[in-house]
Coordinates of C-alpha atoms in Angstrom, one line a residue:
Chain A
M182 CA -18.2 -11.8 -43.6
S183 CA -14.7 -12.1 -42.3
L184 CA -13.7 -9.4 -40.0
P185 CA -10.3 -7.9 -40.1
L186 CA -8.2 -9.2 -37.3
N187 CA -4.5 -8.8 -36.5
E188 CA -2.8 -12.1 -36.3
S189 CA -0.3 -11.3 -33.6
V190 CA -3.1 -10.0 -31.4
V191 CA -5.3 -13.0 -32.1
N192 CA -2.4 -15.3 -31.1
I193 CA -1.8 -13.7 -27.8
K194 CA -3.2 -15.9 -25.0
P195 CA -5.6 -14.1 -22.7
S196 CA -4.2 -13.5 -19.2
G197 CA -4.3 -16.7 -17.1
I198 CA -5.8 -14.5 -14.4
R199 CA -8.8 -13.9 -16.5
K200 CA -10.0 -17.5 -16.4
F201 CA -9.7 -17.6 -12.7
F202 CA -11.5 -14.3 -12.3
D203 CA -14.6 -15.7 -14.0
I204 CA -14.8 -18.6 -11.5
V205 CA -14.4 -16.2 -8.5
S206 CA -16.9 -13.8 -9.8
E207 CA -19.6 -16.5 -9.7
M208 CA -18.9 -17.2 -6.0
K209 CA -20.8 -14.9 -3.7
D210 CA -19.1 -15.1 -0.3
A211 CA -15.5 -15.9 -1.3
I212 CA -12.6 -14.1 0.5
S213 CA -10.1 -12.8 -2.0
L214 CA -6.4 -12.7 -1.7
G215 CA -6.1 -12.0 -5.4
V216 CA -5.8 -8.3 -5.9
G217 CA -2.9 -6.4 -7.2
E218 CA -3.9 -3.1 -5.8
P219 CA -3.7 -1.4 -2.4
D220 CA -6.7 -1.7 0.0
F221 CA -6.1 1.9 1.3
D222 CA -8.0 4.8 -0.1
T223 CA -6.0 7.5 -1.9
P224 CA -5.0 9.8 1.0
W225 CA -7.5 12.6 1.4
H226 CA -5.2 15.5 0.7
I227 CA -4.3 14.0 -2.6
R228 CA -8.0 13.4 -3.6
D229 CA -8.8 16.9 -2.4
E230 CA -6.2 18.3 -4.7
G231 CA -7.8 16.5 -7.6
I232 CA -11.2 17.8 -6.7
Y233 CA -9.8 21.3 -6.3
S234 CA -8.2 21.2 -9.7
L235 CA -11.7 20.4 -11.1
E236 CA -13.2 23.3 -9.2
R237 CA -10.7 25.6 -10.7
G238 CA -11.7 24.4 -14.2
K239 CA -8.4 22.5 -14.9
T240 CA -10.2 20.3 -17.3
F241 CA -8.1 20.7 -20.5
Y242 CA -5.3 18.7 -22.1
T243 CA -1.9 19.2 -20.6
S244 CA 1.3 19.2 -22.7
N245 CA 2.0 15.8 -24.2
A246 CA 4.7 14.9 -21.8
G247 CA 2.7 16.0 -18.8
L248 CA 2.4 19.1 -16.6
K249 CA 5.8 20.7 -16.2
E250 CA 5.4 21.1 -12.5
L251 CA 4.6 17.4 -12.2
R252 CA 7.7 16.4 -14.3
Q253 CA 9.8 18.6 -12.0
E254 CA 8.4 17.0 -8.9
I255 CA 9.1 13.6 -10.4
C256 CA 12.7 14.7 -11.0
N257 CA 12.9 16.0 -7.4
Y258 CA 11.6 12.6 -6.2
Q259 CA 14.1 10.6 -8.1
K260 CA 16.8 13.0 -6.9
R261 CA 15.9 12.6 -3.2
T262 CA 15.2 8.9 -3.2
Q263 CA 17.8 7.6 -5.8
G264 CA 20.2 10.5 -6.2
I265 CA 19.6 10.5 -10.0
N266 CA 19.4 13.8 -11.8
Y267 CA 16.9 13.9 -14.6
D268 CA 16.1 16.8 -16.9
A269 CA 12.4 17.6 -16.5
M270 CA 12.2 19.0 -20.0
K271 CA 13.8 16.1 -21.9
E272 CA 14.0 13.0 -19.8
V273 CA 10.6 12.5 -18.2
L274 CA 7.3 11.4 -19.7
V275 CA 4.0 11.2 -17.7
T276 CA 2.0 8.2 -18.9
V277 CA -1.4 6.5 -18.3
G278 CA -0.1 4.2 -15.6
G279 CA 3.1 2.3 -15.6
S280 CA 1.5 0.0 -18.1
E281 CA 1.5 2.5 -20.9
A282 CA 5.2 3.2 -20.3
I283 CA 6.0 -0.5 -20.6
D284 CA 4.1 -0.6 -23.9
I285 CA 5.4 2.5 -25.6
G286 CA 8.9 2.1 -24.1
L287 CA 9.2 -1.3 -25.9
R288 CA 7.7 0.1 -29.1
A289 CA 10.1 3.0 -29.1
M290 CA 13.2 0.8 -28.7
I291 CA 12.4 -2.5 -30.6
N292 CA 13.0 -3.4 -34.2
P293 CA 11.4 -6.6 -35.6
G294 CA 13.3 -9.7 -34.3
D295 CA 15.2 -7.9 -31.5
E296 CA 15.3 -9.9 -28.3
V297 CA 13.8 -8.7 -25.1
I298 CA 14.8 -10.6 -22.0
I299 CA 12.0 -11.1 -19.5
P300 CA 12.7 -12.7 -16.1
Q301 CA 9.7 -14.6 -14.8
P302 CA 7.6 -15.0 -12.7
A303 CA 6.6 -11.5 -13.6
Y304 CA 3.7 -9.2 -14.2
V305 CA 1.6 -10.3 -17.1
S306 CA 2.1 -7.4 -19.5
Y307 CA 5.7 -7.7 -20.5
F308 CA 5.4 -10.7 -22.7
P309 CA 2.4 -9.5 -24.8
C310 CA 3.8 -6.0 -25.0
A311 CA 7.1 -7.3 -26.3
I312 CA 5.2 -9.4 -28.9
L313 CA 3.2 -6.5 -30.0
A314 CA 6.3 -4.4 -30.4
G315 CA 7.6 -7.1 -32.8
A316 CA 10.2 -8.4 -30.4
K317 CA 11.3 -12.0 -29.7
P318 CA 10.7 -12.5 -25.9
V319 CA 13.5 -14.5 -24.2
I320 CA 12.4 -15.8 -20.8
I321 CA 14.6 -16.3 -17.8
N322 CA 13.0 -18.7 -15.3
L323 CA 14.0 -17.3 -11.9
K324 CA 14.5 -19.7 -9.1
A325 CA 13.3 -19.9 -5.5
E326 CA 16.8 -20.9 -4.3
N327 CA 17.9 -17.4 -5.4
Q328 CA 14.9 -15.8 -3.7
F329 CA 13.7 -15.2 -7.2
R330 CA 16.4 -12.6 -7.8
L331 CA 18.0 -12.3 -11.2
T332 CA 21.6 -13.6 -11.2
A333 CA 24.5 -12.7 -13.5
D334 CA 24.8 -16.3 -14.7
E335 CA 21.2 -16.5 -15.6
L336 CA 21.4 -13.2 -17.5
L337 CA 24.6 -14.2 -19.4
N338 CA 23.0 -17.4 -20.5
A339 CA 20.1 -15.5 -22.0
V340 CA 22.1 -12.8 -23.8
T341 CA 22.7 -13.2 -27.6
D342 CA 24.0 -10.6 -30.1
R343 CA 20.3 -9.8 -30.8
T344 CA 19.5 -8.8 -27.2
K345 CA 18.3 -5.2 -27.0
V346 CA 16.4 -4.8 -23.8
L347 CA 16.4 -6.4 -20.4
I348 CA 13.2 -6.0 -18.4
L349 CA 14.0 -5.7 -14.7
P350 CA 10.8 -6.1 -12.7
F351 CA 11.8 -5.4 -9.0
P352 CA 10.3 -5.2 -6.4
N353 CA 8.5 -8.1 -8.1
N354 CA 4.9 -8.9 -8.7
P355 CA 4.1 -11.8 -8.0
T356 CA 7.0 -13.0 -5.9
G357 CA 7.7 -10.0 -3.7
A358 CA 11.5 -10.4 -4.5
I359 CA 13.8 -7.4 -4.5
M360 CA 17.2 -6.8 -6.0
E361 CA 19.8 -5.2 -3.6
R362 CA 22.6 -3.0 -4.7
S363 CA 25.1 -5.8 -4.9
D364 CA 22.8 -7.9 -7.0
L365 CA 22.2 -4.9 -9.4
E366 CA 25.9 -4.1 -9.8
K367 CA 26.5 -7.5 -11.4
I368 CA 23.6 -7.1 -13.7
A369 CA 24.7 -3.5 -14.6
Q370 CA 28.2 -4.7 -15.5
I371 CA 26.8 -7.2 -18.0
C372 CA 24.4 -4.6 -19.5
I373 CA 27.3 -2.2 -20.0
D374 CA 29.6 -4.9 -21.5
K375 CA 27.0 -6.3 -23.8
N376 CA 25.4 -2.9 -24.7
I377 CA 21.9 -3.8 -23.4
C378 CA 19.2 -1.3 -22.4
V379 CA 17.3 -1.9 -19.2
M380 CA 13.6 -1.3 -18.7
S381 CA 13.4 -1.1 -14.9
D382 CA 9.8 -1.4 -13.7
E383 CA 10.0 0.1 -10.2
I384 CA 6.3 0.6 -9.6
Y385 CA 6.6 -1.1 -6.1
S386 CA 9.8 0.9 -5.2
A387 CA 8.2 2.6 -2.2
L388 CA 7.2 -0.8 -0.7
T389 CA 10.4 -2.5 0.4
Y390 CA 11.0 -3.9 3.9
K391 CA 14.7 -4.4 3.9
G392 CA 16.5 -1.1 3.5
E393 CA 15.4 1.3 0.8
H394 CA 14.9 0.4 -2.8
V395 CA 17.8 0.9 -5.1
S396 CA 17.3 1.7 -8.8
I397 CA 19.6 0.2 -11.3
A398 CA 19.7 3.7 -13.0
S399 CA 21.5 5.0 -9.9
I400 CA 24.5 2.7 -10.6
E401 CA 27.3 4.3 -12.5
G402 CA 27.0 4.0 -16.3
M403 CA 23.4 2.9 -16.2
K404 CA 21.3 6.1 -16.3
E405 CA 22.1 6.5 -20.0
R406 CA 20.9 3.0 -20.8
T407 CA 17.9 2.6 -18.4
I408 CA 14.2 3.4 -18.9
L409 CA 13.0 3.8 -15.3
I410 CA 9.3 3.2 -15.0
N411 CA 7.4 4.2 -11.9
G412 CA 4.0 5.6 -11.0
F413 CA 1.5 6.5 -8.3
S414 CA -0.8 3.4 -8.1
K415 CA 1.0 1.4 -5.5
A416 CA 2.9 3.9 -3.4
Y417 CA 0.0 6.3 -3.0
A418 CA -2.9 3.9 -3.5
M419 CA -3.9 5.6 -6.7
T420 CA -4.6 2.7 -9.1
G421 CA -7.8 4.2 -10.5
W422 CA -6.2 7.5 -11.3
R423 CA -4.1 5.8 -14.0
L424 CA -0.9 7.7 -13.7
G425 CA 2.7 6.6 -14.2
Y426 CA 5.9 7.9 -15.7
A427 CA 9.1 7.0 -17.5
C428 CA 12.5 8.6 -17.0
G429 CA 15.3 7.9 -19.3
P430 CA 17.7 9.0 -22.1
A431 CA 16.3 12.0 -24.0
E432 CA 16.5 10.2 -27.4
I433 CA 14.2 7.3 -26.2
I434 CA 11.9 9.6 -24.2
K435 CA 11.5 11.7 -27.3
Q436 CA 10.3 8.7 -29.4
M437 CA 8.1 7.5 -26.6
T438 CA 6.5 10.9 -26.4
K439 CA 5.7 10.7 -30.1
I440 CA 3.8 7.5 -29.7
H441 CA 2.1 8.8 -26.5
Q442 CA 1.2 12.1 -28.3
F443 CA -0.5 10.3 -31.2
A444 CA -2.1 7.4 -29.3
I445 CA -3.0 9.0 -26.0
M446 CA -2.5 12.8 -26.2
C447 CA -1.8 13.3 -22.5
A448 CA -2.4 11.6 -19.2
P449 CA -5.6 12.6 -17.3
T450 CA -5.2 16.2 -16.1
T451 CA -7.0 15.7 -12.8
S452 CA -4.7 12.8 -11.9
Q453 CA -1.7 14.9 -12.8
Y454 CA -2.7 17.7 -10.4
A455 CA -3.4 15.1 -7.6
A456 CA 0.0 13.5 -8.3
I457 CA 1.9 16.8 -7.7
E458 CA 0.4 16.9 -4.2
A459 CA 1.3 13.2 -3.7
L460 CA 4.9 13.8 -4.5
K461 CA 5.1 17.1 -2.5
N462 CA 3.3 16.0 0.6
G463 CA 2.8 12.3 0.5
D464 CA 5.9 10.8 2.1
N465 CA 4.3 10.3 5.4
D466 CA 1.3 8.5 3.9
V467 CA 3.7 6.1 2.2
R468 CA 5.6 5.5 5.4
L469 CA 2.4 4.6 7.3
M470 CA 1.1 2.3 4.5
R471 CA 4.4 0.6 4.2
G472 CA 4.4 0.0 8.0
A473 CA 1.0 -1.6 7.8
Y474 CA 2.0 -3.8 4.8
N475 CA 5.1 -4.9 6.7
Q476 CA 3.1 -6.0 9.7
R477 CA 0.8 -8.1 7.4
R478 CA 3.8 -9.5 5.7
R479 CA 5.3 -10.7 9.0
F480 CA 1.9 -12.0 10.0
L481 CA 1.6 -14.1 6.8
M482 CA 5.2 -15.4 7.0
N483 CA 4.5 -16.5 10.6
A484 CA 1.3 -18.2 9.6
F485 CA 3.1 -20.2 6.9
K486 CA 5.7 -21.2 9.4
E487 CA 3.1 -22.4 11.8
M488 CA 1.4 -24.5 9.1
N489 CA 4.8 -25.7 7.8
L490 CA 4.3 -24.2 4.4
E491 CA 7.5 -23.4 2.5
C492 CA 8.0 -19.8 1.5
F493 CA 11.0 -17.7 1.0
E494 CA 10.9 -14.3 2.8
P495 CA 10.0 -11.6 0.3
Y496 CA 11.1 -8.1 1.0
G497 CA 9.1 -6.1 -1.5
A498 CA 5.7 -5.2 -3.0
F499 CA 2.6 -6.7 -1.2
Y500 CA 2.8 -10.3 -2.2
V501 CA 4.0 -13.6 -0.7
F502 CA 4.7 -16.5 -2.9
P503 CA 4.4 -19.8 -1.0
C504 CA 5.5 -23.1 -2.5
I505 CA 2.8 -25.7 -2.9
K506 CA 4.8 -28.4 -4.7
E507 CA 4.5 -30.8 -1.7
F508 CA 0.8 -31.4 -2.6
G509 CA 1.6 -32.8 -6.0
M510 CA -0.9 -30.6 -7.9
T511 CA -0.5 -27.8 -10.4
S512 CA -0.9 -24.3 -8.9
E513 CA -4.1 -24.0 -10.9
E514 CA -5.5 -27.2 -9.4
F515 CA -4.5 -26.0 -6.0
A516 CA -6.0 -22.6 -6.4
T517 CA -9.2 -24.0 -7.8
R518 CA -9.7 -26.5 -5.0
F519 CA -8.8 -23.9 -2.4
L520 CA -11.5 -21.6 -3.9
E521 CA -14.1 -24.4 -4.1
E522 CA -13.5 -26.0 -0.8
E523 CA -12.5 -23.0 1.4
K524 CA -13.8 -20.1 -0.6
V525 CA -10.6 -18.2 -0.7
A526 CA -9.3 -16.9 -4.0
A527 CA -5.5 -16.6 -4.6
V528 CA -3.8 -16.5 -8.0
P529 CA -2.0 -19.6 -9.3
G530 CA 1.7 -18.8 -9.7
S531 CA 1.6 -20.2 -13.2
A532 CA -0.4 -17.2 -14.4
F533 CA 2.9 -15.3 -14.1
G534 CA 5.0 -17.6 -16.3
D535 CA 6.1 -21.3 -16.3
S536 CA 8.5 -20.7 -13.4
G537 CA 5.6 -19.7 -11.2
E538 CA 4.2 -23.2 -11.5
G539 CA 4.1 -24.8 -8.0
Y540 CA 3.5 -21.5 -6.3
L541 CA 0.6 -19.4 -5.2
R542 CA 0.5 -15.6 -5.2
I543 CA -1.1 -14.3 -2.0
S544 CA -1.7 -10.5 -1.8
Y545 CA -1.6 -8.8 1.5
A546 CA -3.4 -5.7 0.4
Y547 CA -6.1 -6.7 2.9
S548 CA -6.8 -6.0 6.5
I549 CA -5.3 -8.2 9.2
E550 CA -8.7 -9.4 10.1
N551 CA -9.3 -10.6 6.5
L552 CA -5.9 -12.2 6.4
K553 CA -6.5 -14.0 9.7
T554 CA -9.7 -15.7 8.4
A555 CA -7.9 -16.6 5.2
M556 CA -5.0 -18.1 7.0
E557 CA -7.3 -20.2 9.2
R558 CA -8.8 -21.6 6.1
L559 CA -5.5 -22.1 4.4
S560 CA -4.2 -24.0 7.4
R561 CA -7.3 -26.2 7.4
F562 CA -7.0 -26.8 3.7
V563 CA -3.3 -27.7 3.9
N564 CA -3.9 -30.2 6.7
K565 CA -6.7 -31.8 4.7
L566 CA -4.5 -32.2 1.7
R567 CA -1.7 -33.6 3.8
S568 CA -4.0 -36.2 5.4
E569 CA -5.5 -37.1 2.0
K570 CA -2.0 -37.7 0.7
H571 CA -1.1 -39.7 3.8
N572 CA -4.2 -42.0 3.4
V573 CA -3.5 -42.9 -0.3
Chain B
M275 CA 9.1 0.0 17.7
R276 CA 7.5 2.4 20.1
E277 CA 5.6 4.5 17.6
E278 CA 4.3 1.4 15.7
L279 CA 3.3 -0.4 18.9
L280 CA 1.5 2.6 20.2
S281 CA -0.4 3.2 16.9
I282 CA -1.6 -0.4 16.8
I283 CA -2.9 -0.5 20.4
E284 CA -4.3 3.0 20.1
K285 CA -6.7 1.4 17.6
N286 CA -7.0 -2.0 19.2
S287 CA -6.0 -2.4 22.8
R288 CA -7.4 -5.9 23.0
I289 CA -4.8 -7.3 20.5
D290 CA -2.8 -10.2 22.1
I291 CA 0.9 -10.1 22.8
K292 CA 1.7 -12.9 20.4
E293 CA 0.1 -11.1 17.5
L294 CA 1.9 -7.9 18.4
A295 CA 5.2 -9.7 18.5
V296 CA 4.5 -11.3 15.0
R297 CA 3.4 -8.1 13.4
L298 CA 6.3 -6.0 14.8
G299 CA 8.9 -8.7 14.2
K300 CA 9.9 -8.9 17.9
E301 CA 9.9 -11.4 20.7
E302 CA 6.9 -11.6 23.0
I303 CA 9.0 -10.8 26.0
D304 CA 10.2 -7.6 24.4
I305 CA 6.6 -6.5 23.8
V306 CA 5.6 -7.2 27.4
N307 CA 8.6 -5.2 28.7
E308 CA 7.9 -2.3 26.4
L309 CA 4.3 -2.2 27.3
Q310 CA 5.2 -2.3 31.0
K311 CA 7.6 0.6 30.4
L312 CA 5.1 2.6 28.5
E313 CA 2.6 2.1 31.4
D314 CA 5.1 3.0 34.0
E315 CA 6.1 6.2 32.2
K316 CA 2.4 7.0 31.8
V317 CA 2.8 7.1 28.1
I318 CA -0.1 4.6 28.1
C319 CA -2.7 6.3 30.2
G320 CA -5.5 3.7 29.9
Y321 CA -7.1 1.1 27.7
H322 CA -10.5 2.7 26.9
T323 CA -13.2 1.5 24.6
L324 CA -14.9 3.7 22.0
V325 CA -18.6 3.4 22.6
N326 CA -21.3 4.6 20.3
W327 CA -23.9 5.4 23.0
E328 CA -26.4 6.5 20.5
K329 CA -26.9 2.9 19.5
T330 CA -27.9 2.0 23.1
S331 CA -31.0 2.9 25.0
I332 CA -28.9 4.8 27.4
E333 CA -29.3 8.6 27.2
K334 CA -26.2 10.7 27.2
V335 CA -25.8 14.3 26.5
T336 CA -22.3 15.7 25.7
A337 CA -21.4 19.4 26.1
L338 CA -18.3 21.4 25.2
I339 CA -17.9 24.3 27.5
E340 CA -15.7 27.3 26.7
V341 CA -14.4 28.8 29.9
K342 CA -12.7 32.2 30.4
V343 CA -10.8 32.5 33.6
T344 CA -8.4 34.9 35.4
P345 CA -5.1 33.0 35.8
Q346 CA -3.7 33.0 39.3
R347 CA -0.4 34.5 40.4
G348 CA 2.3 31.8 40.6
Q349 CA 0.0 29.0 39.4
G350 CA -1.2 30.2 36.0
F351 CA -4.1 28.1 34.9
D352 CA -3.2 24.9 36.7
R353 CA -5.0 25.6 39.9
I354 CA -8.3 26.5 38.4
A355 CA -8.0 23.6 35.9
S356 CA -7.6 21.2 38.8
R357 CA -10.6 22.7 40.6
I358 CA -12.6 21.9 37.4
Y359 CA -11.2 18.5 36.5
N360 CA -11.6 17.1 40.0
Y361 CA -15.4 17.0 39.5
P362 CA -16.0 13.4 38.4
E363 CA -18.6 14.4 35.9
V364 CA -16.0 16.4 33.9
R365 CA -14.6 14.3 31.1
D366 CA -11.8 16.4 29.6
V367 CA -10.2 19.7 30.4
Y368 CA -7.9 21.4 27.9
L369 CA -6.0 24.7 28.0
I370 CA -6.7 26.3 24.7
S371 CA -5.2 29.2 22.7
G372 CA -7.5 31.8 21.2
G373 CA -10.7 33.4 22.3
F374 CA -11.1 31.5 25.6
D375 CA -8.9 29.6 28.0
L376 CA -10.2 26.2 29.0
L377 CA -12.3 23.8 27.1
V378 CA -14.3 21.5 29.3
T379 CA -16.3 18.5 28.1
L380 CA -19.0 17.0 30.1
E381 CA -21.1 13.9 29.7
E382 CA -24.4 13.7 31.5
K383 CA -27.7 12.0 31.4
S384 CA -29.7 15.0 30.5
L385 CA -29.5 18.6 29.4
K386 CA -30.7 19.6 32.8
D387 CA -27.8 17.9 34.5
I388 CA -25.4 19.9 32.4
A389 CA -27.2 23.2 33.0
M390 CA -27.1 22.5 36.8
F391 CA -23.4 21.8 36.6
V392 CA -22.6 24.9 34.7
S393 CA -24.8 27.3 36.6
E394 CA -24.2 25.9 40.1
K395 CA -20.7 24.5 40.1
L396 CA -18.6 25.9 37.3
S397 CA -19.8 29.5 37.1
T398 CA -19.6 30.0 40.8
L399 CA -15.9 29.2 41.0
D400 CA -13.7 32.2 41.8
S401 CA -11.7 33.5 38.8
I402 CA -14.2 32.2 36.2
I403 CA -15.1 35.2 34.0
S404 CA -17.5 33.6 31.6
T405 CA -18.7 30.2 30.2
G406 CA -20.3 29.3 26.8
T407 CA -21.9 25.9 26.5
H408 CA -22.3 23.9 23.2
F409 CA -24.2 20.7 23.0
I410 CA -23.1 18.0 20.6
L411 CA -25.9 17.1 18.2
K412 CA -24.3 14.3 16.3
K413 CA -20.9 12.6 16.3
Y414 CA -19.5 11.9 12.8
K415 CA -16.0 10.9 13.8
D416 CA -14.5 10.2 17.3
H417 CA -10.9 9.4 18.1
G418 CA -10.0 9.0 14.5
T419 CA -12.9 6.5 13.9
I420 CA -15.7 7.3 11.6
I421 CA -18.9 6.4 13.6
D422 CA -21.2 3.8 12.0
E423 CA -19.0 3.4 8.9
H424 CA -19.7 0.4 6.7
V425 CA -16.6 -0.4 4.6
K426 CA -17.1 -2.4 1.5
D427 CA -14.3 -3.7 -0.6
E428 CA -15.0 -2.1 -4.0
R429 CA -12.0 -3.7 -5.8
E430 CA -12.2 -6.3 -8.5
V431 CA -11.7 -9.7 -6.7
I432 CA -8.7 -10.7 -8.9
T433 CA -6.4 -8.3 -10.6
P434 CA -2.9 -8.8 -12.0

């Protein structure tokens, strides 16, 4: 019997991370530097609010777009951090994580054959979601010499008359790169001139270490052509709650809400109540976590400097992206040997696109003690590889 | 940097200067100077260690004692507080709002030692109206640290 299978789904390659995951899972005592989620627990007052909502019997569906109070708090948050005014009734949709917003946002905007520009290295979902939406993904390979920021020239070279959407994933996973206001202004001008919509994935917006995050939607003329995606996972350490949101032009949000309504119904009610508390009273938690991440970031950058390992200084998210090209191996070979010989798991940069080849993603969502041990091992490993190379 | 520096060493006073400098993005000399200043200003009052005595064979009994006093003209509670805190066996003395005035904590080898202190030394001081002694049965959390906590990383080892 031949089972019905959709060809575009079958043709999607499984995530490069998956393969690596299987090797790591076999190993008992490995240290991991491979996670893309905070090591902190969700702050207690936020968890408590989730529990309290259950005690009060808040166990029903919410409206499709999400609790009105939550949408209002999201608007307040965007107002106070970015100075953007969104209408809670028409321009906000609460989703099941930022991931759902990426998926349904593309589906709501794309017609078959439309081009979606994806700067890489980037989070693994954009490419398959674009394919599933019927788009033609157009990749921009970002460069270390630009600190993995997107430049105007790179964008102009990728734009055609079929370009509909630019995905803007900053602060970036896996590189830790950010885009500052001056970088964004150039990108914004091109999007306005060429009539391109931006999907700005700002899930790491609370975690920047050089000034405050700037959203492209806050630049004049951009709010009406930007789908801003954010959520609670990274800022408030709430990954398992599965809660994110999209803000954008009412017409697009309306279509996204339709897909969300039929495919999902609504985001988890308990998580929505907890998220209201996070937005109302969570600023200090974010500040403390950001401080801790920043200390670890500096610690890693110093460790790389001491072992003479090339790495541009990233100012966002909780990743560093050191260059391993000097060892003459692919990043997958490097990561595999590092795991086998030193029992430390880090994700090969190539899992995030071809331009990630030659780099390693190291997450610092770990305690300093954990990072210390890992850096001792990395230093030993790097020295070993250098002496091997020397002896050949 | 003051707040960050203090919150690091409040949790780990054994951390070395070099690591502090790296984590805070400062020069080592700046850290040394700042620590010296904090010590001089008595912002840093000591570098204590949090000990879970229950895991040792050494017996300790801790009591919290509520004390009601008559404040003294011109000196308020300060004079009576100093008469209490000068006993070396007294660990903490706080002036408290609410139903009583001073909260005194005491750590001794036995219940009897505490009883002796309260009945013979504390209660007999002038201007003490009454005392109420509470013994600590179990410590769950001390100085922001959950006692005997075993943290396990529950996350998947690799996630995108």
